[in-house]
PDB file of C-alpha atoms and ligand atoms in Angstrom:
ATOM      1  CA  MET A   1       8.079   4.286 -15.444  1.00 94.00           C
ATOM      2  CA  GLN A   2       8.301   7.015 -13.219  1.00 96.00           C
ATOM      3  CA  LEU A   3       6.254   9.033 -10.709  1.00 98.00           C
ATOM      4  CA  HIS A   4       5.309  12.504 -10.532  1.00 97.00           C
ATOM      5  CA  SER A   5       4.691  14.476  -7.569  1.00 98.00           C
ATOM      6  CA  GLY A   6       5.435  17.980  -7.634  1.00 95.00           C
ATOM      7  CA  LYS A   7       8.811  18.566  -8.308  1.00 95.00           C
ATOM      8  CA  ARG A   8       9.979  15.213  -7.321  1.00 97.00           C
ATOM      9  CA  LYS A   9      10.229  12.235  -9.345  1.00 97.00           C
ATOM     10  CA  LEU A  10      10.157   8.598  -8.528  1.00 98.00           C
ATOM     11  CA  ASP A  11      12.384   6.021 -10.766  1.00 98.00           C
ATOM     12  CA  LEU A  12      10.248   2.337 -10.952  1.00 98.00           C
ATOM     13  CA  SER A  13      13.055   0.651 -12.775  1.00 97.00           C
ATOM     14  CA  SER A  14      14.231  -1.118  -9.642  1.00 98.00           C
ATOM     15  CA  PRO A  15      11.618  -2.210  -6.757  1.00 98.00           C
ATOM     16  CA  LYS A  16      11.216   0.034  -4.357  1.00 98.00           C
ATOM     17  CA  VAL A  17       9.999  -0.190  -0.244  1.00 98.00           C
ATOM     18  CA  MET A  18       7.199   1.544   1.177  1.00 98.00           C
ATOM     19  CA  GLY A  19       7.651   0.932   4.888  1.00 98.00           C
ATOM     20  CA  ILE A  20       4.545   1.168   6.606  1.00 98.00           C
ATOM     21  CA  LEU A  21       3.902   3.851   9.831  1.00 97.00           C
ATOM     22  CA  ASN A  22       0.343   2.962  11.343  1.00 92.00           C
ATOM     23  CA  VAL A  23      -1.235   5.747  13.739  1.00 91.00           C
ATOM     24  CA  THR A  24      -3.972   4.557  15.149  1.00 81.00           C
ATOM     25  CA  PRO A  25      -4.062   2.517  18.432  1.00 74.00           C
ATOM     26  CA  ASP A  26      -5.033  -0.338  17.053  1.00 58.00           C
ATOM     27  CA  SER A  27      -3.713  -1.443  14.167  1.00 50.00           C
ATOM     28  CA  PHE A  28      -2.929  -4.818  13.413  1.00 49.00           C
ATOM     29  CA  SER A  29       0.744  -5.699  14.009  1.00 49.00           C
ATOM     30  CA  ASP A  30       2.112  -2.635  15.908  1.00 51.00           C
ATOM     31  CA  GLY A  31      -0.891  -0.970  17.178  1.00 49.00           C
ATOM     32  CA  GLY A  32      -0.485   1.562  19.526  1.00 49.00           C
ATOM     33  CA  HIS A  33       3.519   1.549  19.640  1.00 49.00           C
ATOM     34  CA  PHE A  34       3.695   4.521  17.732  1.00 53.00           C
ATOM     35  CA  CYS A  35       0.754   7.104  18.601  1.00 53.00           C
ATOM     36  CA  ASN A  36       2.283  10.100  19.476  1.00 82.00           C
ATOM     37  CA  ILE A  37       4.098  12.211  17.105  1.00 87.00           C
ATOM     38  CA  ASP A  38       7.651  11.819  18.606  1.00 89.00           C
ATOM     39  CA  SER A  39       8.064   7.971  18.374  1.00 90.00           C
ATOM     40  CA  ALA A  40       5.980   8.121  14.459  1.00 94.00           C
ATOM     41  CA  LEU A  41       8.661  10.366  13.761  1.00 95.00           C
ATOM     42  CA  LYS A  42      11.691   7.950  14.790  1.00 95.00           C
ATOM     43  CA  GLN A  43       9.853   5.362  13.522  1.00 96.00           C
ATOM     44  CA  ALA A  44       9.790   7.024   9.973  1.00 98.00           C
ATOM     45  CA  SER A  45      13.398   7.894   9.468  1.00 98.00           C
ATOM     46  CA  THR A  46      14.459   4.207  10.783  1.00 98.00           C
ATOM     47  CA  MET A  47      12.746   2.997   8.026  1.00 98.00           C
ATOM     48  CA  VAL A  48      13.966   5.896   5.658  1.00 98.00           C
ATOM     49  CA  GLU A  49      17.624   4.553   7.165  1.00 98.00           C
ATOM     50  CA  GLN A  50      17.321   1.226   6.578  1.00 98.00           C
ATOM     51  CA  GLY A  51      16.347   1.999   2.956  1.00 98.00           C
ATOM     52  CA  ALA A  52      12.634   2.577   2.374  1.00 98.00           C
ATOM     53  CA  THR A  53      11.779   5.447  -0.537  1.00 98.00           C
ATOM     54  CA  ILE A  54       8.101   6.013   0.104  1.00 98.00           C
ATOM     55  CA  ILE A  55       6.435   5.706   4.106  1.00 98.00           C
ATOM     56  CA  ASP A  56       3.004   5.511   3.748  1.00 98.00           C
ATOM     57  CA  ILE A  57       1.010   6.920   6.772  1.00 98.00           C
ATOM     58  CA  GLY A  58      -2.645   5.381   8.428  1.00 96.00           C
ATOM     59  CA  GLY A  59      -4.714   6.806  10.543  1.00 94.00           C
ATOM     60  CA  GLU A  60      -7.199   4.238   9.899  1.00 92.00           C
ATOM     61  CA  SER A  61      -7.119   0.439  10.285  1.00 88.00           C
ATOM     62  CA  THR A  62      -8.765  -1.146   7.913  1.00 89.00           C
ATOM     63  CA  ARG A  63      -7.472  -4.579   9.001  1.00 87.00           C
ATOM     64  CA  PRO A  64     -10.410  -7.763   8.548  1.00 88.00           C
ATOM     65  CA  GLY A  65     -12.823  -6.355  11.460  1.00 87.00           C
ATOM     66  CA  ALA A  66     -11.840  -3.390  12.054  1.00 86.00           C
ATOM     67  CA  ALA A  67     -14.369  -0.686  12.881  1.00 84.00           C
ATOM     68  CA  ASP A  68     -14.988   2.881  11.061  1.00 88.00           C
ATOM     69  CA  VAL A  69     -13.001   5.883  12.592  1.00 91.00           C
ATOM     70  CA  ALA A  70     -14.073   9.757  12.595  1.00 93.00           C
ATOM     71  CA  LEU A  71     -13.216  12.495  10.337  1.00 95.00           C
ATOM     72  CA  GLN A  72     -11.470  14.344  13.261  1.00 94.00           C
ATOM     73  CA  GLU A  73     -10.209  11.743  14.686  1.00 92.00           C
ATOM     74  CA  GLU A  74      -8.128  10.651  11.618  1.00 95.00           C
ATOM     75  CA  LEU A  75      -6.897  14.094  10.653  1.00 95.00           C
ATOM     76  CA  ASP A  76      -5.667  14.132  14.735  1.00 92.00           C
ATOM     77  CA  ARG A  77      -3.663  11.422  14.060  1.00 93.00           C
ATOM     78  CA  VAL A  78      -2.101  11.643  10.568  1.00 96.00           C
ATOM     79  CA  VAL A  79      -1.743  15.742   9.788  1.00 96.00           C
ATOM     80  CA  PRO A  80       0.273  16.593  12.760  1.00 95.00           C
ATOM     81  CA  VAL A  81       2.831  13.704  11.577  1.00 96.00           C
ATOM     82  CA  ILE A  82       2.609  14.502   8.256  1.00 97.00           C
ATOM     83  CA  GLU A  83       3.170  18.164   8.671  1.00 97.00           C
ATOM     84  CA  LYS A  84       6.398  16.929  10.819  1.00 96.00           C
ATOM     85  CA  MET A  85       7.726  14.047   8.433  1.00 97.00           C
ATOM     86  CA  SER A  86       8.229  16.707   5.378  1.00 97.00           C
ATOM     87  CA  GLN A  87      10.236  19.440   7.438  1.00 97.00           C
ATOM     88  CA  ASN A  88      12.481  16.463   8.886  1.00 97.00           C
ATOM     89  CA  ILE A  89      12.696  13.583   6.451  1.00 97.00           C
ATOM     90  CA  ASP A  90      13.554  13.339   2.994  1.00 96.00           C
ATOM     91  CA  CYS A  91      11.131  10.735   1.496  1.00 98.00           C
ATOM     92  CA  TRP A  92       7.973  10.534  -0.462  1.00 98.00           C
ATOM     93  CA  ILE A  93       4.720  10.200   2.228  1.00 98.00           C
ATOM     94  CA  SER A  94       1.906   8.276   1.183  1.00 98.00           C
ATOM     95  CA  ILE A  95      -1.311   8.963   2.902  1.00 98.00           C
ATOM     96  CA  ASP A  96      -3.253   6.007   3.502  1.00 98.00           C
ATOM     97  CA  SER A  97      -6.864   6.883   4.063  1.00 97.00           C
ATOM     98  CA  SER A  98      -9.833   6.685   1.752  1.00 97.00           C
ATOM     99  CA  LYS A  99     -11.425  10.243   3.160  1.00 97.00           C
ATOM    100  CA  ALA A 100     -11.465  13.269   0.476  1.00 98.00           C
ATOM    101  CA  THR A 101     -11.014  15.660   3.449  1.00 98.00           C
ATOM    102  CA  VAL A 102      -8.036  13.640   5.329  1.00 98.00           C
ATOM    103  CA  MET A 103      -6.574  12.878   1.773  1.00 98.00           C
ATOM    104  CA  ARG A 104      -6.763  17.181   0.804  1.00 98.00           C
ATOM    105  CA  GLU A 105      -5.438  17.849   4.395  1.00 98.00           C
ATOM    106  CA  ALA A 106      -2.807  15.377   4.347  1.00 98.00           C
ATOM    107  CA  VAL A 107      -1.110  16.229   0.914  1.00 98.00           C
ATOM    108  CA  ASN A 108      -1.505  20.446   1.721  1.00 98.00           C
ATOM    109  CA  ALA A 109       0.733  18.996   5.056  1.00 98.00           C
ATOM    110  CA  GLY A 110       3.036  17.797   2.817  1.00 98.00           C
ATOM    111  CA  ALA A 111       1.883  14.047   1.555  1.00 98.00           C
ATOM    112  CA  HIS A 112       3.340  13.151  -2.125  1.00 98.00           C
ATOM    113  CA  LEU A 113       0.816   9.915  -2.393  1.00 98.00           C
ATOM    114  CA  ILE A 114      -2.433   8.905  -2.321  1.00 98.00           C
ATOM    115  CA  ASN A 115      -2.949   5.465  -1.222  1.00 98.00           C
ATOM    116  CA  ASP A 116      -6.362   4.452  -1.316  1.00 98.00           C
ATOM    117  CA  VAL A 117      -8.157   0.727  -0.414  1.00 98.00           C
ATOM    118  CA  ARG A 118     -11.189   2.088  -1.613  1.00 97.00           C
ATOM    119  CA  ALA A 119     -10.215   2.820  -4.851  1.00 98.00           C
ATOM    120  CA  LEU A 120     -11.949   6.524  -4.545  1.00 98.00           C
ATOM    121  CA  GLN A 121     -15.007   5.050  -4.692  1.00 97.00           C
ATOM    122  CA  GLU A 122     -15.612   7.293  -1.067  1.00 97.00           C
ATOM    123  CA  GLU A 123     -17.798  11.274  -2.139  1.00 97.00           C
ATOM    124  CA  GLY A 124     -15.238  14.056  -3.026  1.00 98.00           C
ATOM    125  CA  ALA A 125     -12.139  11.618  -2.860  1.00 98.00           C
ATOM    126  CA  LEU A 126     -11.738  11.217  -6.875  1.00 98.00           C
ATOM    127  CA  LYS A 127     -11.954  15.278  -7.091  1.00 98.00           C
ATOM    128  CA  VAL A 128      -9.515  15.433  -4.175  1.00 98.00           C
ATOM    129  CA  ALA A 129      -6.954  12.924  -5.872  1.00 98.00           C
ATOM    130  CA  VAL A 130      -7.462  14.930  -9.222  1.00 98.00           C
ATOM    131  CA  ASP A 131      -6.814  18.536  -7.862  1.00 98.00           C
ATOM    132  CA  ALA A 132      -3.926  17.446  -6.057  1.00 98.00           C
ATOM    133  CA  GLN A 133      -1.594  15.839  -9.147  1.00 97.00           C
ATOM    134  CA  VAL A 134      -0.390  13.660  -6.712  1.00 98.00           C
ATOM    135  CA  PRO A 135      -0.109   9.832  -7.723  1.00 98.00           C
ATOM    136  CA  ILE A 136      -2.637   7.580  -6.161  1.00 98.00           C
ATOM    137  CA  CYS A 137      -2.905   3.622  -5.672  1.00 98.00           C
ATOM    138  CA  LEU A 138      -5.930   2.718  -6.644  1.00 98.00           C
ATOM    139  CA  MET A 139      -6.822  -1.271  -4.403  1.00 98.00           C
ATOM    140  CA  HIS A 140      -8.986  -4.147  -4.898  1.00 98.00           C
ATOM    141  CA  MET A 141     -11.142  -4.811  -1.806  1.00 97.00           C
ATOM    142  CA  GLN A 142     -14.989  -7.115  -2.180  1.00 96.00           C
ATOM    143  CA  GLY A 143     -17.065  -5.405   0.732  1.00 91.00           C
ATOM    144  CA  ALA A 144     -15.838  -3.808   4.015  1.00 89.00           C
ATOM    145  CA  PRO A 145     -13.111  -3.713   6.389  1.00 89.00           C
ATOM    146  CA  ARG A 146     -15.533  -4.898   9.135  1.00 87.00           C
ATOM    147  CA  SER A 147     -17.395  -7.849   7.255  1.00 87.00           C
ATOM    148  CA  MET A 148     -14.700  -8.243   4.388  1.00 84.00           C
ATOM    149  CA  GLN A 149     -13.824 -11.729   5.330  1.00 88.00           C
ATOM    150  CA  THR A 150     -16.913 -13.099   6.430  1.00 86.00           C
ATOM    151  CA  ALA A 151     -17.791 -15.065   3.077  1.00 85.00           C
ATOM    152  CA  PRO A 152     -14.947 -13.564  -0.060  1.00 92.00           C
ATOM    153  CA  ASN A 153     -16.549 -15.100  -3.247  1.00 93.00           C
ATOM    154  CA  TYR A 154     -15.558 -15.076  -6.736  1.00 97.00           C
ATOM    155  CA  GLU A 155     -15.889 -17.276  -9.979  1.00 96.00           C
ATOM    156  CA  ASN A 156     -12.332 -16.246 -11.194  1.00 97.00           C
ATOM    157  CA  VAL A 157     -10.444 -13.771  -8.821  1.00 98.00           C
ATOM    158  CA  VAL A 158      -7.833 -12.836 -11.372  1.00 98.00           C
ATOM    159  CA  THR A 159     -10.382 -11.773 -13.675  1.00 98.00           C
ATOM    160  CA  GLU A 160     -12.751  -9.960 -11.454  1.00 98.00           C
ATOM    161  CA  VAL A 161      -9.954  -7.929  -9.667  1.00 98.00           C
ATOM    162  CA  GLU A 162      -8.186  -7.307 -13.002  1.00 98.00           C
ATOM    163  CA  ALA A 163     -12.107  -5.660 -14.682  1.00 98.00           C
ATOM    164  CA  PHE A 164     -12.415  -3.408 -11.227  1.00 98.00           C
ATOM    165  CA  LEU A 165      -8.611  -2.096 -11.090  1.00 98.00           C
ATOM    166  CA  LEU A 166      -8.940  -1.004 -15.200  1.00 98.00           C
ATOM    167  CA  GLN A 167     -12.548   0.004 -14.640  1.00 98.00           C
ATOM    168  CA  ARG A 168     -11.145   2.392 -11.670  1.00 98.00           C
ATOM    169  CA  ALA A 169      -8.156   3.935 -13.871  1.00 98.00           C
ATOM    170  CA  GLN A 170     -10.300   4.339 -16.167  1.00 98.00           C
ATOM    171  CA  VAL A 171     -12.703   6.417 -14.200  1.00 98.00           C
ATOM    172  CA  CYS A 172      -9.409   8.023 -12.513  1.00 98.00           C
ATOM    173  CA  GLN A 173      -7.769   8.652 -16.113  1.00 98.00           C
ATOM    174  CA  THR A 174     -11.304  10.382 -17.517  1.00 98.00           C
ATOM    175  CA  ALA A 175     -11.782  12.800 -14.535  1.00 98.00           C
ATOM    176  CA  GLY A 176      -8.068  13.869 -14.588  1.00 97.00           C
ATOM    177  CA  VAL A 177      -5.682  11.960 -13.219  1.00 97.00           C
ATOM    178  CA  LYS A 178      -2.667  11.081 -15.550  1.00 96.00           C
ATOM    179  CA  LYS A 179      -2.424   7.543 -16.158  1.00 97.00           C
ATOM    180  CA  GLU A 180       1.330   7.623 -15.222  1.00 95.00           C
ATOM    181  CA  ASN A 181       0.487   8.495 -11.949  1.00 97.00           C
ATOM    182  CA  ILE A 182      -1.864   5.824 -11.285  1.00 98.00           C
ATOM    183  CA  ILE A 183      -0.503   2.452  -9.595  1.00 98.00           C
ATOM    184  CA  LEU A 184      -2.760   0.020  -8.985  1.00 98.00           C
ATOM    185  CA  ASP A 185      -2.982  -2.814  -6.150  1.00 98.00           C
ATOM    186  CA  LEU A 186      -4.548  -6.554  -5.829  1.00 98.00           C
ATOM    187  CA  GLY A 187      -5.588  -6.006  -2.336  1.00 98.00           C
ATOM    188  CA  PHE A 188      -4.244  -9.082  -0.192  1.00 98.00           C
ATOM    189  CA  GLY A 189      -6.959  -9.906   2.628  1.00 97.00           C
ATOM    190  CA  PHE A 190      -9.253  -7.653   1.232  1.00 97.00           C
ATOM    191  CA  GLY A 191     -12.182  -9.722   1.213  1.00 97.00           C
ATOM    192  CA  LYS A 192     -10.484 -12.605  -0.595  1.00 97.00           C
ATOM    193  CA  GLN A 193      -9.600 -16.657   0.762  1.00 96.00           C
ATOM    194  CA  LEU A 194      -6.142 -18.079   1.417  1.00 97.00           C
ATOM    195  CA  GLN A 195      -6.485 -19.745  -2.420  1.00 97.00           C
ATOM    196  CA  HIS A 196      -8.060 -16.158  -3.599  1.00 98.00           C
ATOM    197  CA  ASN A 197      -4.388 -14.387  -2.165  1.00 98.00           C
ATOM    198  CA  PHE A 198      -2.353 -16.807  -3.171  1.00 98.00           C
ATOM    199  CA  GLU A 199      -3.990 -17.467  -7.285  1.00 98.00           C
ATOM    200  CA  LEU A 200      -3.203 -13.211  -7.532  1.00 98.00           C
ATOM    201  CA  LEU A 201       0.255 -13.705  -6.196  1.00 98.00           C
ATOM    202  CA  ALA A 202       0.752 -15.717  -8.692  1.00 98.00           C
ATOM    203  CA  ALA A 203      -0.766 -13.839 -11.488  1.00 98.00           C
ATOM    204  CA  THR A 204       1.496 -10.529 -10.496  1.00 98.00           C
ATOM    205  CA  LYS A 205       2.645 -11.157 -13.945  1.00 98.00           C
ATOM    206  CA  GLN A 206      -0.672 -10.545 -15.320  1.00 98.00           C
ATOM    207  CA  PHE A 207      -1.182  -7.429 -13.688  1.00 98.00           C
ATOM    208  CA  VAL A 208       2.264  -5.768 -14.320  1.00 98.00           C
ATOM    209  CA  THR A 209       1.554  -6.017 -18.307  1.00 98.00           C
ATOM    210  CA  LEU A 210      -1.273  -3.766 -17.895  1.00 98.00           C
ATOM    211  CA  GLY A 211       1.296  -1.110 -17.736  1.00 98.00           C
ATOM    212  CA  TYR A 212       0.721   0.591 -14.431  1.00 98.00           C
ATOM    213  CA  PRO A 213       2.767   0.068 -11.957  1.00 98.00           C
ATOM    214  CA  ILE A 214       2.065  -2.737  -9.108  1.00 98.00           C
ATOM    215  CA  LEU A 215       2.125  -2.110  -5.319  1.00 99.00           C
ATOM    216  CA  THR A 216       2.387  -5.654  -3.562  1.00 99.00           C
ATOM    217  CA  GLY A 217       1.031  -5.700   0.313  1.00 98.00           C
ATOM    218  CA  VAL A 218       1.176  -8.832   1.714  1.00 98.00           C
ATOM    219  CA  SER A 219       3.432  -7.895   5.594  1.00 98.00           C
ATOM    220  CA  ARG A 220       2.498 -10.304   8.111  1.00 98.00           C
ATOM    221  CA  LYS A 221      -1.020 -11.033   6.649  1.00 98.00           C
ATOM    222  CA  SER A 222      -3.241 -13.525   7.637  1.00 97.00           C
ATOM    223  CA  MET A 223      -2.585 -15.867   4.390  1.00 98.00           C
ATOM    224  CA  PHE A 224       0.989 -16.381   5.669  1.00 98.00           C
ATOM    225  CA  GLY A 225      -0.723 -16.707   9.189  1.00 98.00           C
ATOM    226  CA  HIS A 226      -3.001 -19.727   8.101  1.00 98.00           C
ATOM    227  CA  LEU A 227      -1.016 -21.258   4.933  1.00 98.00           C
ATOM    228  CA  LEU A 228       2.324 -21.576   8.099  1.00 98.00           C
ATOM    229  CA  ASN A 229       0.246 -21.361  11.165  1.00 98.00           C
ATOM    230  CA  ARG A 230       2.110 -18.561  12.422  1.00 98.00           C
ATOM    231  CA  ASP A 231       1.203 -15.625  14.926  1.00 97.00           C
ATOM    232  CA  ILE A 232       1.714 -12.300  13.290  1.00 97.00           C
ATOM    233  CA  ASN A 233       4.736 -11.957  14.751  1.00 96.00           C
ATOM    234  CA  GLU A 234       5.990 -15.414  12.960  1.00 98.00           C
ATOM    235  CA  ARG A 235       5.239 -14.020   9.379  1.00 98.00           C
ATOM    236  CA  LEU A 236       8.642 -12.286   8.579  1.00 98.00           C
ATOM    237  CA  ALA A 237      10.026 -15.545   6.316  1.00 98.00           C
ATOM    238  CA  GLY A 238       6.333 -16.250   4.883  1.00 98.00           C
ATOM    239  CA  SER A 239       6.233 -12.041   4.295  1.00 98.00           C
ATOM    240  CA  LEU A 240       9.683 -11.836   2.467  1.00 98.00           C
ATOM    241  CA  ALA A 241       8.878 -14.789  -0.042  1.00 98.00           C
ATOM    242  CA  GLY A 242       5.778 -13.200  -1.106  1.00 98.00           C
ATOM    243  CA  ALA A 243       7.525 -10.097  -1.387  1.00 98.00           C
ATOM    244  CA  LEU A 244      10.190 -11.780  -3.278  1.00 98.00           C
ATOM    245  CA  ILE A 245       7.906 -13.640  -5.771  1.00 98.00           C
ATOM    246  CA  ALA A 246       5.847 -10.420  -6.572  1.00 98.00           C
ATOM    247  CA  ILE A 247       9.080  -8.772  -7.516  1.00 98.00           C
ATOM    248  CA  GLN A 248      10.588 -11.158  -9.897  1.00 98.00           C
ATOM    249  CA  GLN A 249       7.120 -10.803 -11.330  1.00 98.00           C
ATOM    250  CA  GLY A 250       7.952  -6.812 -11.659  1.00 98.00           C
ATOM    251  CA  SER A 251       5.779  -5.822  -9.025  1.00 98.00           C
ATOM    252  CA  GLN A 252       7.721  -1.947  -8.657  1.00 98.00           C
ATOM    253  CA  ILE A 253       6.355  -1.454  -5.005  1.00 98.00           C
ATOM    254  CA  ILE A 254       6.475  -3.231  -1.857  1.00 98.00           C
ATOM    255  CA  ARG A 255       4.061  -2.135   1.071  1.00 98.00           C
ATOM    256  CA  VAL A 256       5.716  -3.996   4.194  1.00 98.00           C
ATOM    257  CA  HIS A 257       6.785  -3.365   8.207  1.00 98.00           C
ATOM    258  CA  ASP A 258      10.244  -5.002   7.737  1.00 98.00           C
ATOM    259  CA  VAL A 259      12.011  -2.942   5.608  1.00 98.00           C
ATOM    260  CA  ALA A 260      15.573  -3.690   6.510  1.00 98.00           C
ATOM    261  CA  GLU A 261      14.847  -7.311   5.369  1.00 98.00           C
ATOM    262  CA  THR A 262      13.452  -6.459   2.236  1.00 99.00           C
ATOM    263  CA  VAL A 263      15.485  -4.302   0.910  1.00 98.00           C
ATOM    264  CA  ASP A 264      18.129  -6.860   1.743  1.00 98.00           C
ATOM    265  CA  ILE A 265      16.326  -9.547  -0.357  1.00 98.00           C
ATOM    266  CA  ILE A 266      15.967  -7.152  -2.894  1.00 98.00           C
ATOM    267  CA  LYS A 267      19.885  -6.609  -2.952  1.00 98.00           C
ATOM    268  CA  VAL A 268      20.468 -10.487  -3.351  1.00 98.00           C
ATOM    269  CA  LEU A 269      17.366 -10.287  -6.335  1.00 98.00           C
ATOM    270  CA  GLN A 270      19.541  -7.199  -8.019  1.00 97.00           C
ATOM    271  CA  GLU A 271      23.093  -9.036  -7.638  1.00 97.00           C
ATOM    272  CA  VAL A 272      21.706 -12.222  -9.307  1.00 97.00           C
ATOM    273  CA  ASN A 273      19.790 -10.434 -12.075  1.00 95.00           C
ATOM    274  CA  SER A 274      23.174  -8.619 -12.826  1.00 95.00           C
ATOM    275  CA  HIS A 275      24.594 -11.670 -13.451  1.00 97.00           C
ATOM    276  CA  ILE A 276      21.839 -12.881 -16.056  1.00 87.00           C
ATOM    277  CA  LEU A 277      22.903 -12.049 -19.725  1.00 81.00           C
TER     278      LEU A 277
HETATM  279  C1  PT1 B   1      -2.558  -3.098   1.345  1.00 86.75           C
HETATM  280  C2  PT1 B   1      -2.986  -2.678   2.464  1.00 86.75           C
HETATM  281  C3  PT1 B   1      -3.267  -0.606   2.485  1.00 86.75           C
HETATM  282  N1  PT1 B   1      -2.999  -3.158   3.773  1.00 86.75           N
HETATM  283  C4  PT1 B   1      -2.497  -0.540   0.420  1.00 86.75           C
HETATM  284  N2  PT1 B   1      -2.613  -0.234   1.477  1.00 86.75           N
HETATM  285  C5  PT1 B   1      -3.310  -2.382   4.482  1.00 86.75           C
HETATM  286  N3  PT1 B   1      -2.430   0.205  -0.943  1.00 86.75           N
HETATM  287  C6  PT1 B   1      -3.395  -1.214   4.851  1.00 86.75           C
HETATM  288  C7  PT1 B   1      -4.764  -9.687   7.154  1.00 86.75           C
HETATM  289  O1  PT1 B   1      -5.352 -10.518   6.081  1.00 86.75           O
HETATM  290  O2  PT1 B   1      -2.302  -4.361   0.783  1.00 86.75           O
HETATM  291  N4  PT1 B   1      -2.756  -2.372  -0.201  1.00 86.75           N
HETATM  292  N5  PT1 B   1      -3.500  -0.472   3.481  1.00 86.75           N
HETATM  293  C8  PT1 B   1      -3.700  -3.217   6.102  1.00 86.75           C
HETATM  294  N6  PT1 B   1      -5.014  -4.644   5.711  1.00 86.75           N
HETATM  295  C9  PT1 B   1      -4.436  -5.570   6.072  1.00 86.75           C
HETATM  296  C10 PT1 B   1      -5.157  -5.924   5.267  1.00 86.75           C
HETATM  297  C11 PT1 B   1      -4.493  -6.364   6.812  1.00 86.75           C
HETATM  298  C12 PT1 B   1      -5.810  -7.882   5.436  1.00 86.75           C
HETATM  299  C13 PT1 B   1      -3.823  -7.755   7.564  1.00 86.75           C
HETATM  300  C14 PT1 B   1      -4.982  -8.324   7.220  1.00 86.75           C
HETATM  301  O3  PT1 B   1      -4.185 -10.054   8.076  1.00 86.75           O
END
């Protein structure tokens, strides 16, 4: 499996790490630390040195309870960082946004991939993605960030998430997105209770068999906070366990805060796998 963005190719035969770069003042686990351009660039290059292949830049917090961000505010946060990054750092740049204008301006500034937690359902987003001809990540969410954790409810979370993602992938393909440029994401923590998150994690293999690359984002999330009774800064072990469980079932892209640690567990797994006949 390979992603294509302009002249860039990304081989997914081994798992790839996507490092999280929040440029929001209110972001959920490293809020406020990377608000200016220089520190954002520094953080990005550190993550690349640690082994991140993709840097995911987000100017809208989508953690539970987060409020919407105005268009101009989001543009002001992400576009200057993407411009500088594309000039100075050799890595894939992902834009984490649901707004068509932000996606378009981000791609014009040098972003190679569109990561949309609303799966291109906002006005104009699908057209921007088709025109941009870059890989897109489609994520499942029940509800909207502000209220999604109020009463998440499913008859069968695995079949419902799968049906949604396949339907969105089909809509995108019909609109002109190439199948090989569609990534699917189960949307951990997005309108899901503890049991839903772990049911989905356990079913990762079933999603891998759909034939699309699977992106897994569990880093520092409250699914570990609740299960383990851990604060946001005490969730590394849970997050690494979650990442390894997803990778072992075939998930190709892992979205994380802790790049160095995640790269280490991937190396351990690859060494073990090299000894399996
Ligand atoms: C994700 C993701 C994302 N997560 C993709 N993009 C966030 N593709 C932002 C919690 O339960 O999983 N996949 N962009 C961050 N959102 C959350 C959601 C953060 C839930 C924390 C929680 O703690």
